[in-house]
Amino acid sequence: MTSHDVTGNEIRRRFRDFFVARGHLEMPSASLVPAGDPTLLFTSAGMVQFKPYFLGELTPPNRRMTTTQKCFRTGDIDEVGDTTHLTFFEMLGNFSVGDYFKEGAIEFAWRCLTEEYGIPPERLWATVFREDDEAAELWKAWVPEERISRGDEKDNYWGPAGDQGPCGPCSELHYEFGPTPECNDGCNPSNCEHGRFVEVWNLVFMQFNQDLQGRKTDLPAPNIDTGMGLERLTAVLQGKDNIYETDLFQPFIQRVVELSGREYGRDPDTDFALRVVAEHSRSAAFLISDGVVPGNEGRGYVLRKVIRRALRYGRKLGLEGEFLSRVAETVIDDMAAQYPELTVARTLVFDTLGRESEGFERAYNNGLGLLEGMIRYRERHGGALSEVIPFVVERNPGAENTSGILEQYGFVGGEDMGEEIASEIVVERLHCVLESLEGDDESEGLGPKDLDEHVRFLTLWPSVITAREAFALYDTYGFPIDLLEEIAREHGIGVDLEGFERAMKDQRERGRAAARFGGGQGDASVYESLGIGDVVFVGYENLEATSSVIALLKDGLPVEKALAGDRVQVVLRQTPFYAEGGGQVGDQGAIIGPAGRVRVTDTQSPATGVIVHTAEAVEGSVAVGEEVQASVDAVRRRDVARNHTATHMLHAALRQKLGSNVRQAGSLVSPDRLRFDYTYMQAVSRDELSEIERLVNEKLRDNVSVHKQETTYVDALAKGALAFFGDKYGDRVRMVGVDGLSLEVCGGTHVDGTGEIGLLHIVSDGSIGSGMRRIEAVTGRAAEDLVRRQTETMESLARVLQSPVADIQSRTEAVTEALDRERRRGDALERELVRLRSGDMLEQAREVAGVRVLVGQVPESSPDALREMGDRLRDKMGSGVIALGTINDGRPFLICFVTRDLVERGLHAGNMIKEAAAEMGGGGGGKPEMAQAGGRLPDKLEDALAVVSRIVERELGS
């Protein structure tokens, strides 16, 4: 097996076969998007999907399991391109949940590497945690004591994966290449940094659960979690110097070589770029196939960063256009046999990469020139700035002399917009220094700052892209901040990311108030600390049940009794109330005891096995230990069930009509509507939506049976059930099927026959982000209400139009056409009036500072008419300033024109309009020759117009 001819695919297969033969159940790779684990951005280790088994929350389908797990880690994105780092990788692993422990894990690992893969035993070293004498002793049965070393928490303690979860000491197996010239007799895997050893396998002895405060408690049973990187093992077995030389990567690198015409292995910079494009193409294909959509936050941001970094390095290779799709095609062709989801998402991958490539080209082209100008300005003036700062500070030459110094050193202005932006910041700050020296530091937009702050800013400026520059590049020109960082770093320049994030935060706060939703159920640990055990859910079969109160909480603390008016959380021994999950809202209803009643407004499951009823005591009292009658609001539950089954059917119809690359990305199932978010890269036509709706309603009319069956998770997948809802699954799952249309793993409540749904009507479908869409629909009673309201609206409209309902469309079109004709006639009359008025108004022009200035208020006119009047007056004046104002829809509107010759003398229409607009409580802006503004105070329009003449006098008067 140590033959260098062994393939990566064979290595993967042999690992699986080795452990399956030893009683391990082969489990499919989990998605790169962790199922229901908010502590993780991506699946970063093989054990992530087994976390609930290790914690004892769920029963595993088998106590021994093995996987080849897709993994993604974000920490090394900027390092990818060297010979060691990856973002996406495959983790080979074997797992034991309360079965074998250290002795079994060590023996399996040793036999797998030496017997299955044929690695010479003398090449292997073992490391253990410094306090783990048991593991060290067990290794002596296989490895000489001198090849066993001990490490600290950094190297030999694993977890948790995220902020909390299972963890424990670990033991690693390292492969030795042989001593290097830098090595000495004391070198071992725990201390050698000379490339003599490479870690191939990590055996984690999972013993503890760590909470958010860092406290460790024993797990229900000790477990084994092992992980071995396929790429690294392949490099060892194939005798390659690094992972990119193996057959796992060479097809992708050679594809980039073919597209670019470059050669691999001759130039370090070229090799780096080739590896970036190959690795990131692979990563992007897998992320997209698992439903990640490019965006500006979270997982979407990471995917976008990976894609854009690949595109940028592709440019260095001379690649343009949609080359990433062509590399991804090779990835899919090569890896789809192991990961069939790549084939399913093939079109989605290509479409996503194509759209991102187009967006990147625009942003890159828009912003790169500006960034280069900013950097060039620093390179040109950074040295001179270090001379000017101490001169200004020590000698305080005054404003007039300082301006001359700035001109002398060339600080003012630049050759392009990027240099202009950089110049503006430097000049502004130098004037701030001067104003600080003179005791007047109230510069607009900066606020009070002392001298030391200004000097420090200017001293650091040559080596840092400021937050203001970074924000301008990102917000105005769409230039990606991660690319800005990378390009700046290549020039030895940093970026003020902290200031940039502050600017982004300020913008978000100005632009919108973000809505926040909370469950209101308190910390899960509160319920776990009660020791109440699992609550039994009986709501599939019954909407009423006799039960007993086992816990009451008020304001997050346990209480013995709830009195009328109290808002509490109620926990029952068994309940028919469905707790929110899988997109379905929680049940409402009532809990009635011998001495009182509470109204249940929501039902949640804040901890595994716990169902909590949020309620208000409305009569008498309810106490812990009392027997109660729990009753679900049956009408509401049936409405929810209709919408949940309809959601499954809509999902299936979408996939049937649009393709199997449609993936669920979220849902809401409530009594009055359903909402379904899904991945799809293009708009859905009206005809397609009609066909989707028709497919669902056809099944509703057929009254197809809805089957619910409890089975094993593995059996459900084998039967073709869809199971990518972000839920965690135990050994036993509930499978819901609509004959001939849909089959899904789902724990929600459903109807028995599709005829109970009545009617499904799609209300809307639209984009909610790049590659993400949201469809909303109503069923049952809500659909009937919608049809009734729409019918009433149509009848009312028919009465207004004095037309039969059947003729509404043609009648409306006729009325609209008539209105358009009248509107065009009105516009023509307004233009003629403008022409007549403009001739009269020219006589109102007067001379200010040797310049003709025409200021006038026009009777109510549209902004377009006012602009046309201004154009006519400017053409007739030849040279001058024109300011016109009007009241439009009750609000003041201003427009200002400056002829080119006066712009060259320093007048700027945009600056003038800003100052004038402030008088009428508004704002505006524009170019030097034309600008406009609106306001809130119509009675101040005359004052605002008067400001224009004062500005001309101030700017051009002697």
Short mmCIF file of N, CA, C and O in Angstrom, two decimals, residues 623-695:
data_model
loop_
_atom_site.label_atom_id
_atom_site.label_comp_id
_atom_site.label_asym_id
_atom_site.label_seq_id
_atom_site.Cartn_x
_atom_site.Cartn_y
_atom_site.Cartn_z
N ALA A 623 -50.20 25.37 40.43
CA ALA A 623 -49.04 25.11 41.27
C ALA A 623 -48.31 23.85 40.80
O ALA A 623 -48.88 22.96 40.14
N VAL A 624 -47.03 23.80 41.15
CA VAL A 624 -46.20 22.63 40.85
C VAL A 624 -46.80 21.42 41.57
O VAL A 624 -47.20 21.49 42.73
N GLY A 625 -46.89 20.29 40.87
CA GLY A 625 -47.43 19.06 41.43
C GLY A 625 -48.89 18.83 41.13
O GLY A 625 -49.40 17.71 41.31
N GLU A 626 -49.60 19.87 40.65
CA GLU A 626 -51.02 19.72 40.38
C GLU A 626 -51.26 18.94 39.08
O GLU A 626 -50.49 19.05 38.12
N GLU A 627 -52.37 18.18 39.09
CA GLU A 627 -52.79 17.53 37.85
C GLU A 627 -53.56 18.56 37.03
O GLU A 627 -54.40 19.29 37.56
N VAL A 628 -53.27 18.63 35.74
CA VAL A 628 -53.90 19.64 34.88
C VAL A 628 -54.37 19.00 33.59
O VAL A 628 -53.97 17.88 33.24
N GLN A 629 -55.25 19.74 32.89
CA GLN A 629 -55.70 19.35 31.56
C GLN A 629 -55.08 20.31 30.56
O GLN A 629 -55.29 21.52 30.62
N ALA A 630 -54.26 19.77 29.66
CA ALA A 630 -53.58 20.60 28.65
C ALA A 630 -54.34 20.50 27.33
O ALA A 630 -54.56 19.39 26.82
N SER A 631 -54.78 21.64 26.79
CA SER A 631 -55.59 21.65 25.57
C SER A 631 -54.98 22.59 24.53
O SER A 631 -54.83 23.79 24.78
N VAL A 632 -54.65 22.04 23.38
CA VAL A 632 -54.11 22.83 22.27
C VAL A 632 -55.26 23.50 21.53
O VAL A 632 -56.35 22.91 21.38
N ASP A 633 -55.04 24.74 21.09
CA ASP A 633 -56.01 25.42 20.23
C ASP A 633 -56.11 24.62 18.93
O ASP A 633 -55.24 24.69 18.06
N ALA A 634 -57.19 23.84 18.79
CA ALA A 634 -57.30 22.87 17.70
C ALA A 634 -57.44 23.55 16.33
O ALA A 634 -56.86 23.09 15.34
N VAL A 635 -58.19 24.64 16.28
CA VAL A 635 -58.38 25.34 14.99
C VAL A 635 -57.03 25.87 14.49
O VAL A 635 -56.68 25.72 13.32
N ARG A 636 -56.29 26.49 15.41
CA ARG A 636 -54.99 27.04 15.04
C ARG A 636 -54.04 25.93 14.62
O ARG A 636 -53.30 26.07 13.62
N ARG A 637 -54.01 24.82 15.36
CA ARG A 637 -53.13 23.69 15.02
C ARG A 637 -53.44 23.16 13.63
O ARG A 637 -52.54 22.84 12.86
N ARG A 638 -54.75 23.04 13.30
CA ARG A 638 -55.10 22.52 11.97
C ARG A 638 -54.64 23.48 10.87
O ARG A 638 -54.20 23.05 9.80
N ASP A 639 -54.74 24.78 11.13
CA ASP A 639 -54.25 25.75 10.15
C ASP A 639 -52.74 25.61 9.95
O ASP A 639 -52.24 25.68 8.82
N VAL A 640 -52.03 25.42 11.05
CA VAL A 640 -50.57 25.25 10.97
C VAL A 640 -50.24 23.98 10.21
O VAL A 640 -49.34 23.95 9.35
N ALA A 641 -50.96 22.88 10.51
CA ALA A 641 -50.70 21.60 9.84
C ALA A 641 -50.92 21.73 8.33
O ALA A 641 -50.17 21.18 7.52
N ARG A 642 -51.99 22.45 7.94
CA ARG A 642 -52.23 22.66 6.50
C ARG A 642 -51.02 23.34 5.85
O ARG A 642 -50.55 22.93 4.79
N ASN A 643 -50.55 24.39 6.51
CA ASN A 643 -49.43 25.13 5.94
C ASN A 643 -48.13 24.33 5.95
O ASN A 643 -47.29 24.49 5.05
N HIS A 644 -47.95 23.45 6.95
CA HIS A 644 -46.71 22.68 6.99
C HIS A 644 -46.68 21.63 5.87
O HIS A 644 -45.69 21.50 5.15
N THR A 645 -47.77 20.90 5.71
CA THR A 645 -47.81 19.93 4.62
C THR A 645 -47.70 20.64 3.26
O THR A 645 -47.01 20.17 2.36
N ALA A 646 -48.36 21.79 3.14
CA ALA A 646 -48.28 22.55 1.90
C ALA A 646 -46.85 23.03 1.63
O ALA A 646 -46.42 23.11 0.47
N THR A 647 -46.10 23.33 2.69
CA THR A 647 -44.71 23.74 2.51
C THR A 647 -43.88 22.61 1.91
O THR A 647 -43.07 22.83 0.99
N HIS A 648 -44.09 21.39 2.41
CA HIS A 648 -43.40 20.23 1.82
C HIS A 648 -43.76 20.08 0.35
O HIS A 648 -42.89 19.83 -0.50
N MET A 649 -45.03 20.23 0.05
CA MET A 649 -45.48 20.06 -1.33
C MET A 649 -44.94 21.17 -2.24
O MET A 649 -44.54 20.92 -3.39
N LEU A 650 -44.90 22.39 -1.71
CA LEU A 650 -44.36 23.51 -2.48
C LEU A 650 -42.87 23.31 -2.74
O LEU A 650 -42.37 23.56 -3.85
N HIS A 651 -42.16 22.84 -1.73
CA HIS A 651 -40.73 22.53 -1.87
C HIS A 651 -40.51 21.51 -2.98
O HIS A 651 -39.66 21.69 -3.87
N ALA A 652 -41.30 20.44 -2.96
CA ALA A 652 -41.16 19.40 -3.97
C ALA A 652 -41.49 19.93 -5.36
O ALA A 652 -40.82 19.61 -6.35
N ALA A 653 -42.53 20.77 -5.45
CA ALA A 653 -42.92 21.32 -6.75
C ALA A 653 -41.84 22.26 -7.29
O ALA A 653 -41.57 22.30 -8.49
N LEU A 654 -41.23 23.03 -6.41
CA LEU A 654 -40.13 23.91 -6.83
C LEU A 654 -38.98 23.10 -7.41
O LEU A 654 -38.42 23.44 -8.46
N ARG A 655 -38.61 22.02 -6.72
CA ARG A 655 -37.52 21.17 -7.20
C ARG A 655 -37.91 20.49 -8.52
O ARG A 655 -37.07 20.31 -9.41
N GLN A 656 -39.17 20.08 -8.63
CA GLN A 656 -39.63 19.41 -9.84
C GLN A 656 -39.62 20.36 -11.04
O GLN A 656 -39.23 19.98 -12.15
N LYS A 657 -40.00 21.62 -10.81
CA LYS A 657 -40.09 22.58 -11.91
C LYS A 657 -38.76 23.29 -12.19
O LYS A 657 -38.39 23.48 -13.35
N LEU A 658 -38.03 23.68 -11.14
CA LEU A 658 -36.83 24.50 -11.32
C LEU A 658 -35.54 23.70 -11.29
O LEU A 658 -34.49 24.19 -11.70
N GLY A 659 -35.59 22.47 -10.77
CA GLY A 659 -34.40 21.64 -10.72
C GLY A 659 -34.02 21.27 -9.30
O GLY A 659 -34.36 21.96 -8.33
N SER A 660 -33.28 20.17 -9.18
CA SER A 660 -32.93 19.65 -7.85
C SER A 660 -31.87 20.48 -7.15
O SER A 660 -31.53 20.20 -6.00
N ASN A 661 -31.33 21.50 -7.83
CA ASN A 661 -30.38 22.39 -7.15
C ASN A 661 -31.09 23.38 -6.24
O ASN A 661 -30.45 24.12 -5.50
N VAL A 662 -32.43 23.42 -6.29
CA VAL A 662 -33.18 24.22 -5.32
C VAL A 662 -32.99 23.60 -3.94
O VAL A 662 -33.22 22.41 -3.73
N ARG A 663 -32.52 24.42 -2.99
CA ARG A 663 -32.29 23.94 -1.63
C ARG A 663 -33.04 24.81 -0.63
O ARG A 663 -33.07 26.04 -0.76
N GLN A 664 -33.62 24.17 0.35
CA GLN A 664 -34.29 24.92 1.41
C GLN A 664 -33.25 25.70 2.21
O GLN A 664 -32.21 25.19 2.59
N ALA A 665 -33.57 26.98 2.46
CA ALA A 665 -32.66 27.83 3.23
C ALA A 665 -33.35 28.42 4.46
O ALA A 665 -32.79 29.26 5.14
N GLY A 666 -34.56 27.98 4.72
CA GLY A 666 -35.29 28.49 5.88
C GLY A 666 -36.77 28.45 5.60
O GLY A 666 -37.20 28.42 4.44
N SER A 667 -37.58 28.44 6.66
CA SER A 667 -39.03 28.43 6.46
C SER A 667 -39.73 28.96 7.69
O SER A 667 -39.16 29.00 8.78
N LEU A 668 -40.96 29.40 7.49
CA LEU A 668 -41.84 29.78 8.58
C LEU A 668 -43.20 29.17 8.29
O LEU A 668 -43.78 29.40 7.23
N VAL A 669 -43.69 28.38 9.24
CA VAL A 669 -45.02 27.77 9.10
C VAL A 669 -45.87 28.28 10.25
O VAL A 669 -45.66 27.91 11.41
N SER A 670 -46.79 29.17 9.94
CA SER A 670 -47.66 29.76 10.96
C SER A 670 -49.11 29.47 10.58
O SER A 670 -49.38 28.93 9.51
N PRO A 671 -50.08 29.83 11.40
CA PRO A 671 -51.47 29.51 11.07
C PRO A 671 -52.00 30.27 9.87
O PRO A 671 -52.85 29.77 9.14
N ASP A 672 -51.51 31.51 9.65
CA ASP A 672 -52.10 32.35 8.62
C ASP A 672 -51.33 32.34 7.30
O ASP A 672 -51.85 32.80 6.28
N ARG A 673 -50.11 31.80 7.27
CA ARG A 673 -49.34 31.81 6.03
C ARG A 673 -48.17 30.87 6.15
O ARG A 673 -47.82 30.39 7.24
N LEU A 674 -47.52 30.64 5.03
CA LEU A 674 -46.27 29.90 5.02
C LEU A 674 -45.24 30.70 4.23
O LEU A 674 -45.59 31.44 3.31
N ARG A 675 -44.00 30.57 4.64
CA ARG A 675 -42.90 31.26 3.97
C ARG A 675 -41.79 30.25 3.76
O ARG A 675 -41.45 29.49 4.67
N PHE A 676 -41.21 30.25 2.57
CA PHE A 676 -40.19 29.26 2.23
C PHE A 676 -39.04 29.97 1.53
O PHE A 676 -39.22 30.58 0.47
N ASP A 677 -37.85 29.92 2.12
CA ASP A 677 -36.65 30.50 1.53
C ASP A 677 -35.87 29.40 0.83
O ASP A 677 -35.69 28.31 1.38
N TYR A 678 -35.38 29.70 -0.37
CA TYR A 678 -34.68 28.66 -1.12
C TYR A 678 -33.58 29.27 -1.98
O TYR A 678 -33.58 30.46 -2.28
N THR A 679 -32.62 28.42 -2.34
CA THR A 679 -31.52 28.86 -3.18
C THR A 679 -31.89 28.68 -4.65
O THR A 679 -32.33 27.62 -5.07
N TYR A 680 -31.75 29.76 -5.40
CA TYR A 680 -31.98 29.71 -6.85
C TYR A 680 -31.39 30.99 -7.41
O TYR A 680 -31.61 32.08 -6.88
N MET A 681 -30.63 30.87 -8.49
CA MET A 681 -29.79 31.97 -8.92
C MET A 681 -30.48 32.96 -9.85
O MET A 681 -29.89 33.96 -10.23
N GLN A 682 -31.72 32.73 -10.26
CA GLN A 682 -32.35 33.65 -11.19
C GLN A 682 -33.81 33.86 -10.82
O GLN A 682 -34.37 33.16 -9.98
N ALA A 683 -34.41 34.86 -11.44
CA ALA A 683 -35.81 35.16 -11.16
C ALA A 683 -36.71 34.02 -11.67
O ALA A 683 -36.40 33.37 -12.66
N VAL A 684 -37.79 33.80 -10.94
CA VAL A 684 -38.77 32.79 -11.34
C VAL A 684 -39.89 33.51 -12.08
O VAL A 684 -40.47 34.48 -11.58
N SER A 685 -40.17 33.05 -13.29
CA SER A 685 -41.16 33.74 -14.12
C SER A 685 -42.58 33.51 -13.58
O SER A 685 -42.83 32.58 -12.81
N ARG A 686 -43.49 34.37 -14.04
CA ARG A 686 -44.89 34.23 -13.64
C ARG A 686 -45.45 32.88 -14.11
O ARG A 686 -46.20 32.23 -13.40
N ASP A 687 -45.05 32.48 -15.32
CA ASP A 687 -45.53 31.19 -15.85
C ASP A 687 -45.02 30.03 -14.99
O ASP A 687 -45.75 29.06 -14.74
N GLU A 688 -43.77 30.11 -14.56
CA GLU A 688 -43.21 29.05 -13.72
C GLU A 688 -43.93 28.98 -12.38
O GLU A 688 -44.25 27.88 -11.89
N LEU A 689 -44.21 30.14 -11.79
CA LEU A 689 -44.94 30.16 -10.52
C LEU A 689 -46.34 29.57 -10.69
O LEU A 689 -46.83 28.83 -9.83
N SER A 690 -46.99 29.90 -11.80
CA SER A 690 -48.33 29.35 -12.06
C SER A 690 -48.29 27.84 -12.19
O SER A 690 -49.17 27.13 -11.67
N GLU A 691 -47.25 27.32 -12.84
CA GLU A 691 -47.12 25.88 -13.00
C GLU A 691 -46.85 25.21 -11.66
O GLU A 691 -47.39 24.13 -11.37
N ILE A 692 -46.02 25.84 -10.83
CA ILE A 692 -45.72 25.29 -9.49
C ILE A 692 -47.00 25.24 -8.66
O ILE A 692 -47.30 24.25 -8.00
N GLU A 693 -47.75 26.33 -8.70
CA GLU A 693 -49.01 26.38 -7.96
C GLU A 693 -49.99 25.32 -8.48
O GLU A 693 -50.68 24.66 -7.70
N ARG A 694 -50.03 25.15 -9.79
CA ARG A 694 -50.93 24.15 -10.39
C ARG A 694 -50.56 22.74 -9.94
O ARG A 694 -51.44 21.92 -9.62
N LEU A 695 -49.23 22.42 -9.90
CA LEU A 695 -48.79 21.09 -9.47
C LEU A 695 -49.27 20.78 -8.05
O LEU A 695 -49.75 19.68 -7.77
#
